[in-house]
XYZ file of C-alpha atoms in Angstrom:
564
model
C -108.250 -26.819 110.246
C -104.615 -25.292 111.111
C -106.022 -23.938 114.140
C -107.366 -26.975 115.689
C -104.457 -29.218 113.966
C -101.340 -29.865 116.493
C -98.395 -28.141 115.241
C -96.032 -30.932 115.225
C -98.593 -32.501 112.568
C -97.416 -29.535 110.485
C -94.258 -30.235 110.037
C -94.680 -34.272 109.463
C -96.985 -33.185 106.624
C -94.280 -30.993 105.100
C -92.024 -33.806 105.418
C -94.539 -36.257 103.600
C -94.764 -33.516 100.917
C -90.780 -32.999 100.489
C -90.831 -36.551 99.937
C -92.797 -36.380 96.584
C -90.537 -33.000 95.522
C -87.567 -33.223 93.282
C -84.390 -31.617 94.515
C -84.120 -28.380 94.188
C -84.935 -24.736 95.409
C -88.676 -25.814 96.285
C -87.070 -28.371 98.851
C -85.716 -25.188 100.376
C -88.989 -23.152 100.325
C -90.526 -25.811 101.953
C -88.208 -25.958 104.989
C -88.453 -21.973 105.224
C -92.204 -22.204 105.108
C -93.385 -24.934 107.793
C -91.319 -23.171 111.083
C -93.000 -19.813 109.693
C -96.370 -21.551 109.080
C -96.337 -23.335 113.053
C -95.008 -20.403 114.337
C -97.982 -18.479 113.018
C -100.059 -20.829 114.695
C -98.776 -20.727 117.744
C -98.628 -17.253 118.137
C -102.743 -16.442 117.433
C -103.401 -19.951 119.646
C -105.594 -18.994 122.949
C -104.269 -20.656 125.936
C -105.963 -24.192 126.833
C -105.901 -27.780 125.448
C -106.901 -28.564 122.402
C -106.348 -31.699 120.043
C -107.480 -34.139 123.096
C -108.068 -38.039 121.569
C -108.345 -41.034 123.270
C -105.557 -43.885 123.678
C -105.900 -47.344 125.381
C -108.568 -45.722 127.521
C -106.295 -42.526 128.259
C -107.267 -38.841 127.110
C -103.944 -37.502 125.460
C -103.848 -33.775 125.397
C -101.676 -33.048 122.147
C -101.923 -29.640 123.137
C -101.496 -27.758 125.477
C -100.886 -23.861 125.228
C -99.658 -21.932 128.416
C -97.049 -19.062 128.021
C -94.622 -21.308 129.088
C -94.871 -23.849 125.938
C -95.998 -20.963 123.492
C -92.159 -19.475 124.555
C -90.332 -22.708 123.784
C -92.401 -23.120 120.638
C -91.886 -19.938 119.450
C -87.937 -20.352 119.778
C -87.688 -23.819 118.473
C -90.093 -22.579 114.920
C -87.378 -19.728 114.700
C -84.339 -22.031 115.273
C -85.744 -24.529 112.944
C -86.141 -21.460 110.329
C -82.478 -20.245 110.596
C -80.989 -23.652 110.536
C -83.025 -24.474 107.475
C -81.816 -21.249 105.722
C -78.153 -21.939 107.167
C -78.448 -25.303 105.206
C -79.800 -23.653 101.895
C -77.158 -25.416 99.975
C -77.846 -29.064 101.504
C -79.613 -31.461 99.351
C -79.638 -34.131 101.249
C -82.941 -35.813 101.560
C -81.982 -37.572 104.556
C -80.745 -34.499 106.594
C -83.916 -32.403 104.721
C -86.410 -34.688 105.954
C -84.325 -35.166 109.496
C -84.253 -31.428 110.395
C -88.035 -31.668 109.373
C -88.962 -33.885 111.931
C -86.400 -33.315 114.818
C -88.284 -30.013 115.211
C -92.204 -31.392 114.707
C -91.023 -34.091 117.570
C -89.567 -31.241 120.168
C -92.610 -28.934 119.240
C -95.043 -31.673 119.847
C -93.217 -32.374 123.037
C -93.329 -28.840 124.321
C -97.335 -28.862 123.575
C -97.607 -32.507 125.289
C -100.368 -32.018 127.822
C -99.784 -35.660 129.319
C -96.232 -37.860 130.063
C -97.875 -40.358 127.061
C -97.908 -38.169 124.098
C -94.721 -36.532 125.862
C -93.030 -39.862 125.342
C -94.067 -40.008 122.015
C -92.118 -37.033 120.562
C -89.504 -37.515 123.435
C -88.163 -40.737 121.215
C -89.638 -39.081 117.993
C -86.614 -36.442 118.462
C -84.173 -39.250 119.027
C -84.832 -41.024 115.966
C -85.046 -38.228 113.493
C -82.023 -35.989 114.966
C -79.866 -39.097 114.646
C -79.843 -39.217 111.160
C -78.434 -35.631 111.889
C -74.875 -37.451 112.650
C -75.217 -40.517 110.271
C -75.736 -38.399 106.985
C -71.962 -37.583 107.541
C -71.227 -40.949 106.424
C -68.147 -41.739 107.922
C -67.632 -44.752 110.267
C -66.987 -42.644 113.431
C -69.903 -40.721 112.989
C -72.093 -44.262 112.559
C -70.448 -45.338 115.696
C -71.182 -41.875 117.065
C -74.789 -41.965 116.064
C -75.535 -45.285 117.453
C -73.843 -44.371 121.217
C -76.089 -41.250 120.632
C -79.534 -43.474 119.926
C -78.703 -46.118 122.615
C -78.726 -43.054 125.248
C -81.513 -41.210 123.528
C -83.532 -43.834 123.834
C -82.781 -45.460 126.988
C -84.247 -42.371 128.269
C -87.743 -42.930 126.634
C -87.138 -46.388 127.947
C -86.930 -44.663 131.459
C -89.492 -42.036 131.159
C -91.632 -44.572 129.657
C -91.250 -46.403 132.842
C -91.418 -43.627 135.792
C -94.369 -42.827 133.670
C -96.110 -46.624 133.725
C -95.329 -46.251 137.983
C -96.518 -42.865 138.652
C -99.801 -44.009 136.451
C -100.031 -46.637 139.073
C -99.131 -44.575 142.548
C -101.774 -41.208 141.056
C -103.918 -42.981 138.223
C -103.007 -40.009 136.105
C -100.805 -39.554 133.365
C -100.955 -35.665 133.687
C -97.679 -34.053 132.658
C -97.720 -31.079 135.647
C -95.173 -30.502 138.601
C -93.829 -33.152 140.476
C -92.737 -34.197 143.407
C -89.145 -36.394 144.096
C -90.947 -38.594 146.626
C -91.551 -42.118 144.591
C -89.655 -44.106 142.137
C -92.114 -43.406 139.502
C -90.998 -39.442 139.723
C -87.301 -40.145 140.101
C -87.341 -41.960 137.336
C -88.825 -39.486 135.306
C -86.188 -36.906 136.955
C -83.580 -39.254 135.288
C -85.176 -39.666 131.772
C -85.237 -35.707 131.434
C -81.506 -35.653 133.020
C -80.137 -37.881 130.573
C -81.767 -35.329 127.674
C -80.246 -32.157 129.719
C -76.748 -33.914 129.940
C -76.220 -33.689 133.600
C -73.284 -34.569 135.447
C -71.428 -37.913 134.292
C -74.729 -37.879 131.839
C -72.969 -35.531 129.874
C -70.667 -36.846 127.600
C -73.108 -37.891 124.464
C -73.382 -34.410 123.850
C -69.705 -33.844 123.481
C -69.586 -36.810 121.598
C -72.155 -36.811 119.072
C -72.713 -32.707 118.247
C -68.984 -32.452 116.478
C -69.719 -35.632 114.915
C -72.528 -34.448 112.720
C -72.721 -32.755 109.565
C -71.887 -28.820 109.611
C -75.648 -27.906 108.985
C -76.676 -30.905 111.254
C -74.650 -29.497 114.196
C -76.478 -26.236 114.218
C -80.162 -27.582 114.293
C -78.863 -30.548 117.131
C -77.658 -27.449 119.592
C -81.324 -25.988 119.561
C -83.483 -28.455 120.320
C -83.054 -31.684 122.560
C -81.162 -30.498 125.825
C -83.925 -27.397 125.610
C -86.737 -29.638 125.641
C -85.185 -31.346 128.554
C -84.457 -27.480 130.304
C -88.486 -27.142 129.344
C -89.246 -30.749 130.735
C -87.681 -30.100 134.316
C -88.999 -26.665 133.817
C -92.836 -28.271 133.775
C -92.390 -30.751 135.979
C -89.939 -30.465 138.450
C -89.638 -26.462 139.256
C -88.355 -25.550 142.646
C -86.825 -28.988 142.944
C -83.658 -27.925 145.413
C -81.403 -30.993 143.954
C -81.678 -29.100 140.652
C -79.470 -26.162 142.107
C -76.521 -27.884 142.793
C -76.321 -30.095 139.800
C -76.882 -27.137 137.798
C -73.667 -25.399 139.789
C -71.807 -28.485 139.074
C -72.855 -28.049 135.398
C -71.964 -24.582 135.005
C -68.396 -25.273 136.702
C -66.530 -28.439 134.925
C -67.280 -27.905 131.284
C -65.078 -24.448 131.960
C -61.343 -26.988 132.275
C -62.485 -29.334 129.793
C -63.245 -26.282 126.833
C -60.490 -24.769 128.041
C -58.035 -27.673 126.090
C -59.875 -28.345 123.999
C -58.775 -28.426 120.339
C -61.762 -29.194 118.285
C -63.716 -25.708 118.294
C -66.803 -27.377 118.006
C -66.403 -29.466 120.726
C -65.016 -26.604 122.869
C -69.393 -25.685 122.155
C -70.563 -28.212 123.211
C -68.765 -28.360 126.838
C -69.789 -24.376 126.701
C -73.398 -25.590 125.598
C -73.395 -27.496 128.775
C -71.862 -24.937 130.981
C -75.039 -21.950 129.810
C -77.672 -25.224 130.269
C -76.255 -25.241 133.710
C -77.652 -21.496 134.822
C -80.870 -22.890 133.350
C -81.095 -25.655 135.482
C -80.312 -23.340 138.904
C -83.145 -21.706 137.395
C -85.594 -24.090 137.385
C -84.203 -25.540 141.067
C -84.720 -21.738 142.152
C -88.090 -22.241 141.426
C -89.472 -19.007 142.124
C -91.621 -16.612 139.357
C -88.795 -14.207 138.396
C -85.978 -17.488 138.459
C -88.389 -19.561 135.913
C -88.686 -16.540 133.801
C -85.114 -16.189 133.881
C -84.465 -19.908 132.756
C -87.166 -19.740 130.001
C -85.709 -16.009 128.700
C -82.117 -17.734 129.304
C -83.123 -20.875 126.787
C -84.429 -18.351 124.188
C -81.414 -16.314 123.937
C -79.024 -19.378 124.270
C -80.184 -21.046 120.917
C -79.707 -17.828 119.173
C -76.282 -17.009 120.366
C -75.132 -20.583 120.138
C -76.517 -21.085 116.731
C -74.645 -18.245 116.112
C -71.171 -19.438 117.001
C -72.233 -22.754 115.519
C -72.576 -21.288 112.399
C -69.965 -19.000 112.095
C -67.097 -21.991 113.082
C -69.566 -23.738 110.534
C -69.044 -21.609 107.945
C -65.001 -21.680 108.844
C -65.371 -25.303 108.210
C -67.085 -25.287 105.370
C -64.412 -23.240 103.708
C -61.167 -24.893 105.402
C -62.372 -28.474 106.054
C -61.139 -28.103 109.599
C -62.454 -26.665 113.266
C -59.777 -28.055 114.807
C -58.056 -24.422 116.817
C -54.313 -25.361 116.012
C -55.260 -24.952 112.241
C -56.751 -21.907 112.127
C -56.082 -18.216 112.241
C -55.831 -15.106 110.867
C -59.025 -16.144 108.961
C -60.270 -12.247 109.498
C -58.647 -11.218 106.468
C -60.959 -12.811 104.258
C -64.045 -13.753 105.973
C -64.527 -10.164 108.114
C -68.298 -10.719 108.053
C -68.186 -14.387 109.732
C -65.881 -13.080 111.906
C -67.919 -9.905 113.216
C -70.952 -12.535 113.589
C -68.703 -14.492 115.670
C -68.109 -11.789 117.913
C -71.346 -10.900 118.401
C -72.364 -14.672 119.557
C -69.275 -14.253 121.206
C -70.018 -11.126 123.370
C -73.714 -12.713 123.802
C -72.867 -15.440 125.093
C -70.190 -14.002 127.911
C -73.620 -11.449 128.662
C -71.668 -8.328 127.669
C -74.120 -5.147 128.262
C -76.273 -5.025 125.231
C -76.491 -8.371 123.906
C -78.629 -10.773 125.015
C -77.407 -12.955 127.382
C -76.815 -9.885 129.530
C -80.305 -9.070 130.179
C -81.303 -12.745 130.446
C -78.486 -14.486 132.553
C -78.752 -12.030 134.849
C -82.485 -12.868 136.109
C -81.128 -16.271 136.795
C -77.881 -14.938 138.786
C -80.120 -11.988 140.589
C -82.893 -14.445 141.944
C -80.079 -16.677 143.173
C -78.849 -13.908 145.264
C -82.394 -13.001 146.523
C -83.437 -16.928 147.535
C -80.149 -16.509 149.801
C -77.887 -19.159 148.214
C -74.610 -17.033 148.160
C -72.055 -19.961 147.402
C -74.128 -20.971 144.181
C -74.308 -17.118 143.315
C -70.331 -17.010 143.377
C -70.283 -20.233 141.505
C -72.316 -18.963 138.994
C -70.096 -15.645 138.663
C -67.221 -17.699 138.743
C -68.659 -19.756 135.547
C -69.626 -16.316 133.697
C -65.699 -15.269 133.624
C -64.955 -19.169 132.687
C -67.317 -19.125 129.724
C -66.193 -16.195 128.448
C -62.686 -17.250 127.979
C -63.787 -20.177 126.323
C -66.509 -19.288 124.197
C -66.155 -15.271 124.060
C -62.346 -15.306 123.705
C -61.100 -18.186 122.713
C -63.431 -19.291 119.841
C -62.994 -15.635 118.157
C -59.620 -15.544 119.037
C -58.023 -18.940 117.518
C -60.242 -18.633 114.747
C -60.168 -15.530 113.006
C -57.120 -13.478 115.104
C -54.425 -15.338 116.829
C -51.732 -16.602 114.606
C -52.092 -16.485 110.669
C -52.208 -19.897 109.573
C -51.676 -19.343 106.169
C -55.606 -20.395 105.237
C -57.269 -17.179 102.714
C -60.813 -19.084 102.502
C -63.271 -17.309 100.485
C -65.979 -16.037 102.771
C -69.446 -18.081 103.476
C -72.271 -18.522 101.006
C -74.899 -15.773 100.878
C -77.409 -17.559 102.591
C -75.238 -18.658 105.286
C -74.066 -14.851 105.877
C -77.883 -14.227 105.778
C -78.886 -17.080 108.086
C -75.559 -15.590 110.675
C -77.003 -12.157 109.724
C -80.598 -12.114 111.105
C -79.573 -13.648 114.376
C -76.623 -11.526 115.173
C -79.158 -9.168 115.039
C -81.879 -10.544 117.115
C -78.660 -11.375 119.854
C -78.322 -7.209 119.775
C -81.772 -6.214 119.191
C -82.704 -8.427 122.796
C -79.651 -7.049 124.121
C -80.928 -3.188 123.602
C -84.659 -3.870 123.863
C -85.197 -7.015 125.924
C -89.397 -5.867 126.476
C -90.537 -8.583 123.773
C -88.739 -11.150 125.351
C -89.774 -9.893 128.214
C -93.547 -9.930 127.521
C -93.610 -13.761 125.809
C -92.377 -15.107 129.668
C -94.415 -16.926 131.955
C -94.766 -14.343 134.505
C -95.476 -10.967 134.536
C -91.709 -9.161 134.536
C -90.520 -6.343 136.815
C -86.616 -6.345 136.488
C -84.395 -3.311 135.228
C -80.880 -5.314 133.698
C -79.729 -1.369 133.012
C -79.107 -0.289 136.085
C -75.515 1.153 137.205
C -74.651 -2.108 139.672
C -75.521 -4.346 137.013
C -73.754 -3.015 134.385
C -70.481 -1.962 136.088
C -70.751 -5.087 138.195
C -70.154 -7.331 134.830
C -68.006 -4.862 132.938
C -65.755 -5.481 136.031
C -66.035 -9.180 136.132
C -65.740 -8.825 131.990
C -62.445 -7.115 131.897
C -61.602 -8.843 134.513
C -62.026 -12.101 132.718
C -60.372 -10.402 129.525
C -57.180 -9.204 131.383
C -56.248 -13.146 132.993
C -56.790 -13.917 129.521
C -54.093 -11.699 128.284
C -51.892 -12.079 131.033
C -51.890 -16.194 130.498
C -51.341 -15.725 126.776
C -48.258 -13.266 127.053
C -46.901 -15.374 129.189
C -47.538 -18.932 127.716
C -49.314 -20.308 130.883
C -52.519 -20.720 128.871
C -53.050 -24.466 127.819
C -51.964 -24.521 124.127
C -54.037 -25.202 121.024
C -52.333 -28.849 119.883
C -53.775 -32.091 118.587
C -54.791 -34.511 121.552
C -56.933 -36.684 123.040
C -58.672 -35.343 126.165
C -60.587 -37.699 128.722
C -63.483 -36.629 130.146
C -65.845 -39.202 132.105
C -67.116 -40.828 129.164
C -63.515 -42.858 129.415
C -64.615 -44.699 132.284
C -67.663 -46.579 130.207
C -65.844 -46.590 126.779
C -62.503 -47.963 127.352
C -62.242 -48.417 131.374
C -65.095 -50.640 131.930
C -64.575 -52.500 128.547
C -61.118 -53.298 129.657
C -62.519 -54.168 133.194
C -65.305 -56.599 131.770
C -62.344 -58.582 129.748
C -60.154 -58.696 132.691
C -62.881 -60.098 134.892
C -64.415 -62.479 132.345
C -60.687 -63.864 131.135
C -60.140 -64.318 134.920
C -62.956 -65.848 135.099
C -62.679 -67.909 131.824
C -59.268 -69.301 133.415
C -60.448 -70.173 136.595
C -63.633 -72.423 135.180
C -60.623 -73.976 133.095
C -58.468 -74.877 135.896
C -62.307 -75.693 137.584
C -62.567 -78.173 134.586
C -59.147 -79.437 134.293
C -59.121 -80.752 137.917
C -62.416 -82.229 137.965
C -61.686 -83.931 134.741
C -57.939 -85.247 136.560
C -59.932 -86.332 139.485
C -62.691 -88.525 137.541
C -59.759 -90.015 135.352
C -57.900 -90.840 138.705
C -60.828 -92.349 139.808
C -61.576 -94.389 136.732
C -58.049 -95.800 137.122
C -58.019 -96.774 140.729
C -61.321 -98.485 139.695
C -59.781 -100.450 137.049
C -57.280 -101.255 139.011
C -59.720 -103.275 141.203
C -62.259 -104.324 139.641
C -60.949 -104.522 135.762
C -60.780 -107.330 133.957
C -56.693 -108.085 134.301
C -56.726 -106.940 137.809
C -57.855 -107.160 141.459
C -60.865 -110.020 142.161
C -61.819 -110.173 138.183
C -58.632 -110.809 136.805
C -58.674 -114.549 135.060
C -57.516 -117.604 137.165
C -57.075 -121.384 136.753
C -59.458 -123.952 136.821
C -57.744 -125.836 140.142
C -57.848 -122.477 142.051
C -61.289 -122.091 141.199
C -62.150 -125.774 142.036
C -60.632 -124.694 144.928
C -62.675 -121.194 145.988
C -65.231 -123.595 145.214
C -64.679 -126.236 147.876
C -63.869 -123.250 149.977
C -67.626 -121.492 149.501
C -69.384 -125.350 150.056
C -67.892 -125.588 153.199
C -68.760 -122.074 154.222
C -72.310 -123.270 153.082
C -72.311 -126.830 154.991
C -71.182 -125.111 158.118
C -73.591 -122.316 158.388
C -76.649 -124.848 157.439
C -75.578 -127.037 160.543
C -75.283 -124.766 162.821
């Protein structure tokens, strides 16, 4: 039955099932159990569809197995595992059964052989990773939540729509590589852009990630912007456009992390700089450049689940992620701190750690399709992201100035949970043939060789050196509370604004509208009384001899006209 049985079914059953356990340590078993359970399946799955029913006349392919979605699937059961074992401690029905199905709904999206059952999960991960930010239960984070729905599902509204065109242009609902040539296909382009927080498209991402729960923010960074990153994968590889947006992506999030106070939010602008590369990928196009985004994705939830957790952890135990409150932190929580630095050094693709021997299929197939200037850009972005992410978030946190803060270090299961995937981020980074093997193409690619490596220790220390000059000399932006405003300012506050100042204008000028047409019909009303009221003009009263008279007057008229 597991065999045949889709593997997002798996974990809404174990969701059903945690709702009839008490709280406890079974809860937890249960969470540990499902991603190991669907990951098992999807490993000994042969490639094909399977799972195929029919809907309103449509065959819906619930799965579909390819090395492309058994890579994603694989990633999201072993994200889903180490967030659930971060979050050991929660018992939190709402955020238990949340995590549940935010990763059923992206798994059953990966495996979605047609755009129907794609939209299907595509809102399912909306709904149940929103109750990812609510279960903080503040009122920013409900406010934060419901900006995060609205755009979450406004892009099932979309896809749901390219999808209900394309139906109509093809007659199939076949989720396979596309072409930008109708509005059915654009609009699908758009539904997984809004999910992979492109360009001005960004900003819910910034917004809602630091606004969830500590646990929460760890499992949210793993799965919906790499569905999207496997969406455009599927369906629009080797779609040029896709190259320069991701350039653009990899490039601004650098300034914005760079002020950035909160350390969680300085993340999730680094979240969207590495989903950038990903995104050149998949506008490369070629073999080696898809394998690069797909090997890219599966090291990037690792390493920034990693640095989730460890500032996490730090929050956990100070109440506070916020950069200008924290320091010195080393002292008493070495281990969090040496995980850090491993996500740290993984994420700015040091030589043996992960992102290393995965970032650099991206970069290298860039330079081979001839597209120089988005090569340099992308180089450029690699020394940006690791003075936000692998200096800046080790730095503030755990080095830096002593704040004053001894914190005890993090639970045991959270050390654990930091533990395993520090080591998978080094064990990838040494032996990178697994990862290798699981991609979508057959692999011939050597990250070890001398040009490589000296090439990026350069461009490393490099990186490490501006760092230090900026700091010993005080150029480097300072870690204080503010308010920085990034484009999501124009449609919070600037159009807001806008809309009153337009619709007060307006409001006043239908007034003034009103207040003159009401003058002129009183005006009027007047001048007609005047003439024809009953004190003035023809109808005002008169005496009986003058009307005697008007009536000798009108006989005469009469007499007249009849002789003649």
């Amino acid at each position: 039955m597991i065999s045949i049985l889709p593997t997002a079914f798996i974990f809404i059953a174990a969701a059903l099932v945690l709702g009839l356990l008490p709280k406890g340590n079974v809860r937890g078993v249960i969470l540990l159990i499902t991603p190991i359970l669907a990951a098992w399946q999807i490993w000994n799955l042969p490639a094909g569809i399977f799972a195929q029913v029919e809907f309103v006349g449509q065959t819906l392919d619930m799965m579909r197995v390819d090395k492309l979605s058994r890579i994603f699937g694989l990633i999201f059961c072993l994200a889903a595992f180490l967030g659930n074992l971060y979050a050991w401690h929660v018992r939190d029905f709402i955020q238990q059964i949340a995590a549940l199905l935010y990763a059923g709904a992206a798994i059953g999206a990966v495996f979605a052989g047609d755009l129907i059952t794609l939209f299907f999960y595509w809102e399912g991960t909306a709904l149940a990773s929103v109750f990812l930010i609510w279960a903080r239960r503040t009122e920013g984070s409900y406010h934060t939540g419901m900006r995060y729905l609205i755009i979450q599902i406004t892009s099932g509204v979309i896809l749901l729509a390219g999808t209900a065109l394309l139906y109509r242009e093809t007659g199939s609902i076949t989720f396979e590589r596309m072409t930008l040539g109708s509005l059915g296909t654009w609009l699908i382009f758009l539904s997984f852009g809004i999910k992979c927080a492109f360009p001005l498209l960004h900003n819910w991402l910034q917004d809602s990630y630091p606004a969830a729960t500590i646990t929460g923010t760890v499992i949210l960074s793993a799965f919906t912007t790499k569905l999207a990153v496997y969406a455009l994968a599927r369906g629009f590889a080797g779609t040029e456009l896709l190259i320069y947006i991701g350039a653009v992506m990899t490039l601004f999030p650098i300034f914005f992390a760079e002020i950035e106070n909160d350390l969680r939010r300085v993340l999730a602008y680094s979240l969207n700089n590495q989903l950038g590369f990903m995104v050149v990928g998949i506008g490369v196009g070629t073999e080696m450049a898809i394998n690069g985004t797909a090997s890219h994705a599966f090291a990037h939830i690792l390493y920034k689940a990693l640095l989730f957790m460890s500032v996490g952890a730090v929050m956990l135990r100070t109440g506070t992620s916020k950069a200008s409150e924290l320091g010195g932190l080393c002292r008493t929580m070495p281990r969090t701190a040496i995980f850090c630095l491993i996500g740290a050094a993984s994420i700015s693709a040091f030589p043996l750690f992960s992102g290393f021997v995965t970032k650099s299929l991206i970069m290298d197939e860039t330079a081979n399709q001839h597209y120089p200037i988005i090569w340099a850009i992308l180089v450029f972005a690699s020394a940006g992201v690791l003075s936000h992410s692998g200096i800046k978030i080790p730095y503030f946190t755990f080095f830096g100035h002593d704040s004053g803060l001894r914190p005890n270090e993090a639970p045991i299961h959270m050390q654990m949970a930091m533990g395993f995937t520090a080591f998978l981020c080094v064990f990838i980074g040494v032996y990178p043939e697994p990862l290798y093997a699981l991609l979508p193409y057959e692999v011939v690619y050597r990250p070890y060789t001398m040009s490589h490596v000296v090439g990026q220790l350069q461009l490393l220390c490099f990186a490490l050196l501006a760092f230090a000059v900026l700091m010993r000399r005080g150029i480097h932006p300072p870690e204080i509370r503010a308010v920085n405003l990034d484009v999501d300012w124009i449609y919070r506050r600037f159009i807001p604004k806008l809309y009153n100042i337009i619709y007060n204008s307006v409001v006043k000028v239908f007034i003034f509208i009103e207040a003159v047409i009401i003058s002129v019909i009183q005006m009027t009303i007047k001048g007609l009384y005047k003439l024809h009221g009953p004190e003035t003009g023809v109808s005002r009263m008169r005496g009986v001899g003058a009307m005697v008279m008007w009536v000798a007057i009108l006989l005469g008229v009469a007499l007249i006209s009849s002789y003649f």
